[in-house]
Structures are given as C-alpha cells and as structure tokens.
Amino acid sequence: MSDFFTEAVLIATVAGAIRLAVPLLLAALGETFGQRSGVLNLGVDGIMLLGAFSGYYTVLKTGNVWYGLLAGIGIGVILGLASSLISVTLLAEQGISGIGVYLFGLGMSDLLFQRLVGTPVPISKFPKIDIPGLSDIPWLGGMFFSHSVVVYLAFLAVPAAMFVINRTTFGMNIRAVGENPEAADSLGVSVSRVRWATVTIGGTFAGAAGAALAIDLGIFQQNLTNAQGFIAIALVYFGAWRPLGVMAGALLYGFVNSLVLQFKTLGIIPQSWSDIAAMAPAIITILALVIVARRFRAPSALTKPFTRGT
Amino acid sequence: MADVPMLEMKGITKRFPGVLANDKVDFDLFAGEVHTLLGENGAGKSTLMKILYGLYQADEGEILLNGTPTLITSPTAAIEHNIGMIHQHFMLVETLTVAENVALGLPSSRGALTDLDAVSEKIVQLGSQYGLEIDPEATVWQLAVGQKQRVEIIKALYREAQLLILDEPTAVLTPQEVDQLFDTLHQMTADGRGLIFISHKLHEVLALSDRITVLRQGRVTGYTTTEGATRSSLASMMVGREVKLAPDKPDVETGSAALEISGLSVIGDRGNVVIDGIDLTVNEGEILGIAGVSGNGQRELAETIAGLRQAESGSITIAGTDVTNQRPVDVRAAGLAYVPEGRMKDGIIGLFTVAENLLLIDHNSKEFLDAGLLNFEAIRTHSQDLVDEFAVKTPSLDTPVRSLSGGNIQKLILARELSGTPTVLVASQPTRGVDIGAAEYIHKRLVQQRSEDTAILMISEDLDEVFGLSDRVAVMYEGEIMGIVDPKKATREQVGLMMAGVSQEQALA
Ligand SMILES: Nc1ncnc2c1ncn2[C@@H]1O[C@H](COP(=O)(O)OP(=O)(O)OP(=O)(O)O)[C@@H](O)[C@H]1O
Ligand SMILES: [Mg+2]
C-alpha cells in the first residue's frame, strides 16, 4: 500500500482519473441536453462505438488524430439526426428505440472493423499539451495541466453547457419543452425543433466521446466502450440534469476506475479479483444515484413523446 | 363597432372519437366588444377556442379574420395573427420563473441570449398598469393559483394580443381579483381589442359581456345581447330547464367532533410560516366553510390534513385518531376523503381512464381484487354505477380523464371521494370552473353528505358558495383564523373585511 503514496503514483492516479472521465463527460453532457428537453436517448453507447470506430479508422488511414476526431463528430451528427427522427418525429417508445440504436452501433462497428481492419493496429494518440507555467507546478501541474487538447476541451464544455442551458433562449426553450411541452407549444415554441436539436447535440457529443476514447487508447476492438454510454446516461441522473453535477459524476467514475487500475498495477488488488474490482465504479455510481434520486426531480416530460391534440 | 367583424367562425364542426364536440357552430366577434360563450361542462366551448388558437383543426367550417379566410394551423400562426389565449388549465412551466414563462417563444432583444431583465422590467410595468403585481423572479411552482393566473394574463398582455380568448380566467380568482381583471379587460376593449370570454359565473357574464352565445352539446342553442338578460334566463338557456341557484339545506343535528385541529403550524414552500397555530373543529353533520383570499394558507391546510405536507407543530385528529404527519393512505384509512384544489394535478391521473381514476383510492380493497389481481368486472360495475350516480359525462369508461371537461373531472373526483362513507370530507374549491348544472348537483351532494353525518371542511373563495352551504364560516388570513362567524348573522361585507385582515371584533363592530 505504501507504494501507492508516492508522488509519481498519486499524480498518475489523478491524471488518469481526469483522462478516463473525458469520454463519459462528453457523452453525458450531450445526453443532458436531450434529457433536459424530455428525450431519453438510450442509444448513446451505440453512437459512441461507431464514433470510436470511425475515429480510429480515419486516424489509421490518414495518420491525423484531428481528422479522426472530426470523423467521430460527423458520425455522431448523422446518428443524432437519425435518433431524432425515431424518437421525436416518429414518436417511438424511448425506452426501446434507443436500445435498437445501441445494438446497431455495437454490431455495425464490429462488422466494419472486421471487414476493413481485421487485426488491431495501434494508431497515433492525441499529443499532450503542457500548459506553459501551470504544468510546472509541483504535483498539481502533472495532475491537471499536462493533458491532451481533448481533455481541456471536454472540461471547457461544462461551463459552455451551463451557459447555453441557463442563459440562452435556446436553453430556456429546452427547459420548457422538457418540463411542459404543451405550454411551450402554446407559445409557439416548436417542441419538435428543440428536441431535434438537443438529440442531435447528444449524438454529436457521443460521437466525439467515442472518437476521443479510441484515439486516447490508440486502438479499437469489439465493444470498445464497454457500456460507458450507459454509464453516461446514469451520470446524467446522478448529476441531477446539471452539467456541474454530471462532471462531478464523471470525475468520480474516472477516479474510482483510475484507482482500481493503479491498485492492480501495484498488486494491491490481486489479478484474480480484477473482474470484481472492475465493477466498483458501476456500483458506486448506482449507490450515488440512489442518494441523489431522492433529492432531485427529473424533467417532467422525460421519455414522453409530444403531439398536439388533433 | 366596425362593420367587418374581426373574427367570424362559420359552420365549425369538430369530432372526437365518440363525441361531436362542435356541430356547425357560427361565432363572430367585433373589435372593442366582449362576446361570451356560455354552456355547460362539455358543451364544446374550449374545443371551439382551441380551433381558433390553432391547437385543433376543424373538420369542417372556416375562420375569417377581418373578412379574410384564414387557416390557423398552429399556435404560432395564431400568435402571428395577434390572437392570444388564456387556457382553462394553466399553461405554465412550473420550474421556470415568471419572467421565463413570459419570455418563452418570443424573440429576445439580446439575440441568442435571454433578456430576462428587460422582460422583468416590462412585467413589473404591466403589473402596476393593470393591477397584476407579481415577482418576475419567482419560480412558478411556488405561486398560489391566483398568482399563476396573473402570469397567464400578463403573458397575453405582453404579446399585445388584439383578439384575446379568456377560457374561464376568473375560475381561480377572488372577487377583488375579478374586479381588477375586469378593469383590465375594459381597458383592453376601450383600446379596440376584442375579447371572447368564457365563464360559468353568470353575474360575471352579465357584468362584462356585450353579447352572449350559448352552446349545448356542441351546437349553438341560444344567442342574446346582454341587455335584458338575467341570471335565471341565462341559466335556463344553458341547461334547458329551470335551475335552482341556491341549495335547500335541511336541519341536521350535529354530532361529536370528527375533525379536530389544534395548534397547527406549517411551513410553506418558501420556508415561511404559512399556517400559524390554528385551532379548528368540525362536527359530524356540519359544513364548516373556510373563506379567504387564495394564498392565505388554505391550500397548505388542506394538504396538511390530507397528509401531503408536514406539520411543524400541533395535531390533527380524525374521529379521535391522531393523524398528524401520517401517510396519506393512513389518513384516508382514518376516514378522510379529499377533494384537492388543483384537480388536474392532484386529483386525477390524466392519462388514466375514467374507470382507473375512479379506482385510485380503492385499488387495494378486497372488493376489486381477485387473488391479488384486479377484478375488471367488479371495477367496471363499480365505475359505471358512480358515473351514472354522479352524472359524469364521458364517452366511455375507457376514456382518458384528461379529455373530459373540467366540470366532469370535478364530478368524477367527487364520485370517487364520496364512494366510501367518509367521516371527514375536505373539499377545496369544490365547484371552481364547474358549470351551473354541475355546481347545483355538487352542492346537493355536499348537503346530502352532511345529512349522512359527514363532517365537511369546505374551502372556497366563492362567497355565494360559502354563505349558501356553510353552517359556520371561518375566515383565514395570512395563516391565521381571523374568527368564526354564523353565516345567518354575518354579512358579506363583514366577512370581506376579515378576509382582508381586519379582526373579528372590528369587522362586526
Ligand atoms: N382531445 C380530446 N379528445 C377527445 N375528446 C375531447 C377532447 N377534447 C374535448 N373532448 C370532448 O369534447 C367535448 C367538449 O369538450 P370541451 O372541453 O370543449 O367542453 P367545455 O365546453 O369547454 O366544457 P367545460 O366547461 O367543462 O370546460 C367533451 O365531451 C369532451 O369530452
Ligand atoms: Mg372548457
């Protein structure tokens, strides 16, 4: 255990926590928009997987990580639009249609991988950027200021999301539509337009999250996300539909994961336990969820498709 | 009045599954006038107005605005044509602030960013201009019903509607608030706006309107100018028979105390004291009326009795059983029936059917269970009996309650609550928004329940109702009971003074 309390290991643990939190944070922030407007998209994980594959494949072919990230975002937009069509315009049951998107993404990403790549070849990863001045601070510099651009962007997306939700007319429309779509509709707010936008934002973030994950690991394999998309959905609840809360949840999850990894590396947890340890983050998240769920109320119209009378 | 009406609706027909809601209805409106739509619950008034506001599409017929045939396919289109609507049930986003609710759907002066400060400023200004004071920063769910209605009216004023539909806007207002509203509305007609008014309160209709059109079962069955019309002539036009406007009340021997409240204090949603150490007793076979302007603790009192809100101190007993801070189900088991004030939100589950809503409080009773599963046959028989007995107008037992008219929803709740034999009935605003025929019926049922020895606590803002039904009247002001008076001896003015916070001694002096 004393191995753990060394500068190098502690810095690596915290830095790892932040890194691991990023895909979840991105996916959950995007999902927050959808849920605040009343749409639960269970397809996040599928979109992440396809985003991950397209990001991986693009980097493999072009060698450019930024093209890879853009490819993931592009796929996210397309699948976000498709999800909007299904749940907003076609009024599908949201608890089921998202699972369809998930299964599609899971199967399709693997199929494409087998067909186009076959054996995994590592790709280049995001370069690390040391923030001048800040990254030299002892301890903290290594923990917080020596990451890839994607990490910084993901955390900057948190205040951006807060701003959009709380300070813009678009955000106000999102909150109104998620709470009382009838009232919003009666004032001329297009419920479907708002929901198309938020679900597409959600898809875009999920695609980006997937690409960020693949390029961060420098590899792709079947079911690369390992259900992180579902954890992201849980984090939205955990975060009480607020970007800051979502970030706290993503960090908690990243931290527990990072800790488990370090403990395994250091042999503090025997290898044979590793499967059980891998469940810890999920269990902790669920526990936290139970506590939070008592105190905050979900958007009233969450999961309810809207149509005006006839 | 201009020659061309600002609105003409011609031959409007609208069918819903199993209901002909509007049947070749003609209706018109001139600038500067108030044209009232009168009709019993379910007559089709709201449907006609929702067609005008673009929420529903007519199956047949056409709409002319200033003489031009116009298609109104959505509320957006209606707003663009300067049509505003105050809906019968609140159309407010409860988690948003007043200013946000007003700003919703409007372009912002700051582009993509909200301009709530500017909106708030204008709200305050409109508020003082029209006597509709409200805190623009308050979150809507914390507001009392009367305040919510102000927000609705401000929403329409803010959009400068030329044609304003008011679907029972006074149903939730106090007499003083109604007077204020009417001042506002008079200002609006003087500006050349046209108003369509819907209300079940005949004296309001007579006071406000220029012309009156009566709907019955979707058809226009009567038309009159206000001059020469009286309350009873309107009532019989509406119902198609003579109507008793005040119930007969037999003498009933009151029994022992059924509901006892002592030293009750309750903290409200905003953390302030909303009920401040009150004592009340209601005896068997007695109706205790609670008069007061809404927002003085009545809602919280009803909710606390029903176990829906925590009491800070004090006690509530029903027939000797202490039910203070017990679960709602236990309070009901002790003998309480409860008719809540927010009937759409607290009284029913809108998406559930008539039969399911009638079962809500009894779903665990042996009568309706068969080896732990619901016995649908027993449920249907039971529901059909209640629907018949209480004359609930519904196409079928499987209709979602949400699509019933307001009065029928209220009758449904009453049917459910009185289906047991309650020891105590707490009824909040029992006939708010209910038509004359239904109100007559509900009053009759309350009096009948009193004859069956139920202790009734009736909270109402309608002084006619309070004076007509109560055996004793308690007046509530800022969470306190200002005094209890005998309605046979006290006058409305005295009670009105107490409602405004004047002590009983001074009011009766
Ligand atoms: N969306 C809907 N689906 C099915 N039936 C409906 C719908 N809306 C209204 N109805 C039915 O149409 C009829 C007319 O209802 P409407 O709400 O217009 O009555 P109303 O005159 O406004 O009554 P109230 O005074 O109670 O408000 C009723 O029988 C009602 O059940
Ligand atoms: Mg109506």
XYZ file of N, CA and C in Angstrom, chain B residues 14-21 394-396 399:
36
model
N -66.338 19.779 -35.272
C -65.169 19.054 -34.788
C -65.617 17.771 -34.103
N -65.080 16.669 -34.564
C -65.421 15.373 -33.963
C -64.231 14.813 -33.223
N -64.495 14.263 -32.051
C -63.508 13.444 -31.361
C -64.073 12.045 -31.333
N -63.225 11.047 -31.101
C -63.756 9.688 -31.051
C -64.962 9.617 -30.106
N -66.119 9.318 -30.650
C -67.301 9.156 -29.811
C -68.005 10.442 -29.428
N -67.468 11.594 -29.779
C -68.096 12.862 -29.393
C -68.131 13.821 -30.571
N -69.258 14.458 -30.745
C -69.340 15.563 -31.693
C -69.184 16.821 -30.851
N -67.963 17.358 -30.780
C -67.678 18.435 -29.825
C -68.204 19.773 -30.320
N -69.155 11.233 -20.001
C -67.946 10.702 -20.621
C -68.347 9.736 -21.730
N -67.592 9.716 -22.830
C -67.940 8.816 -23.927
C -67.912 7.353 -23.483
N -66.953 6.995 -22.615
C -66.893 5.615 -22.128
C -66.071 5.574 -20.862
N -62.224 6.205 -21.515
C -61.711 7.481 -21.994
C -60.659 8.012 -21.023
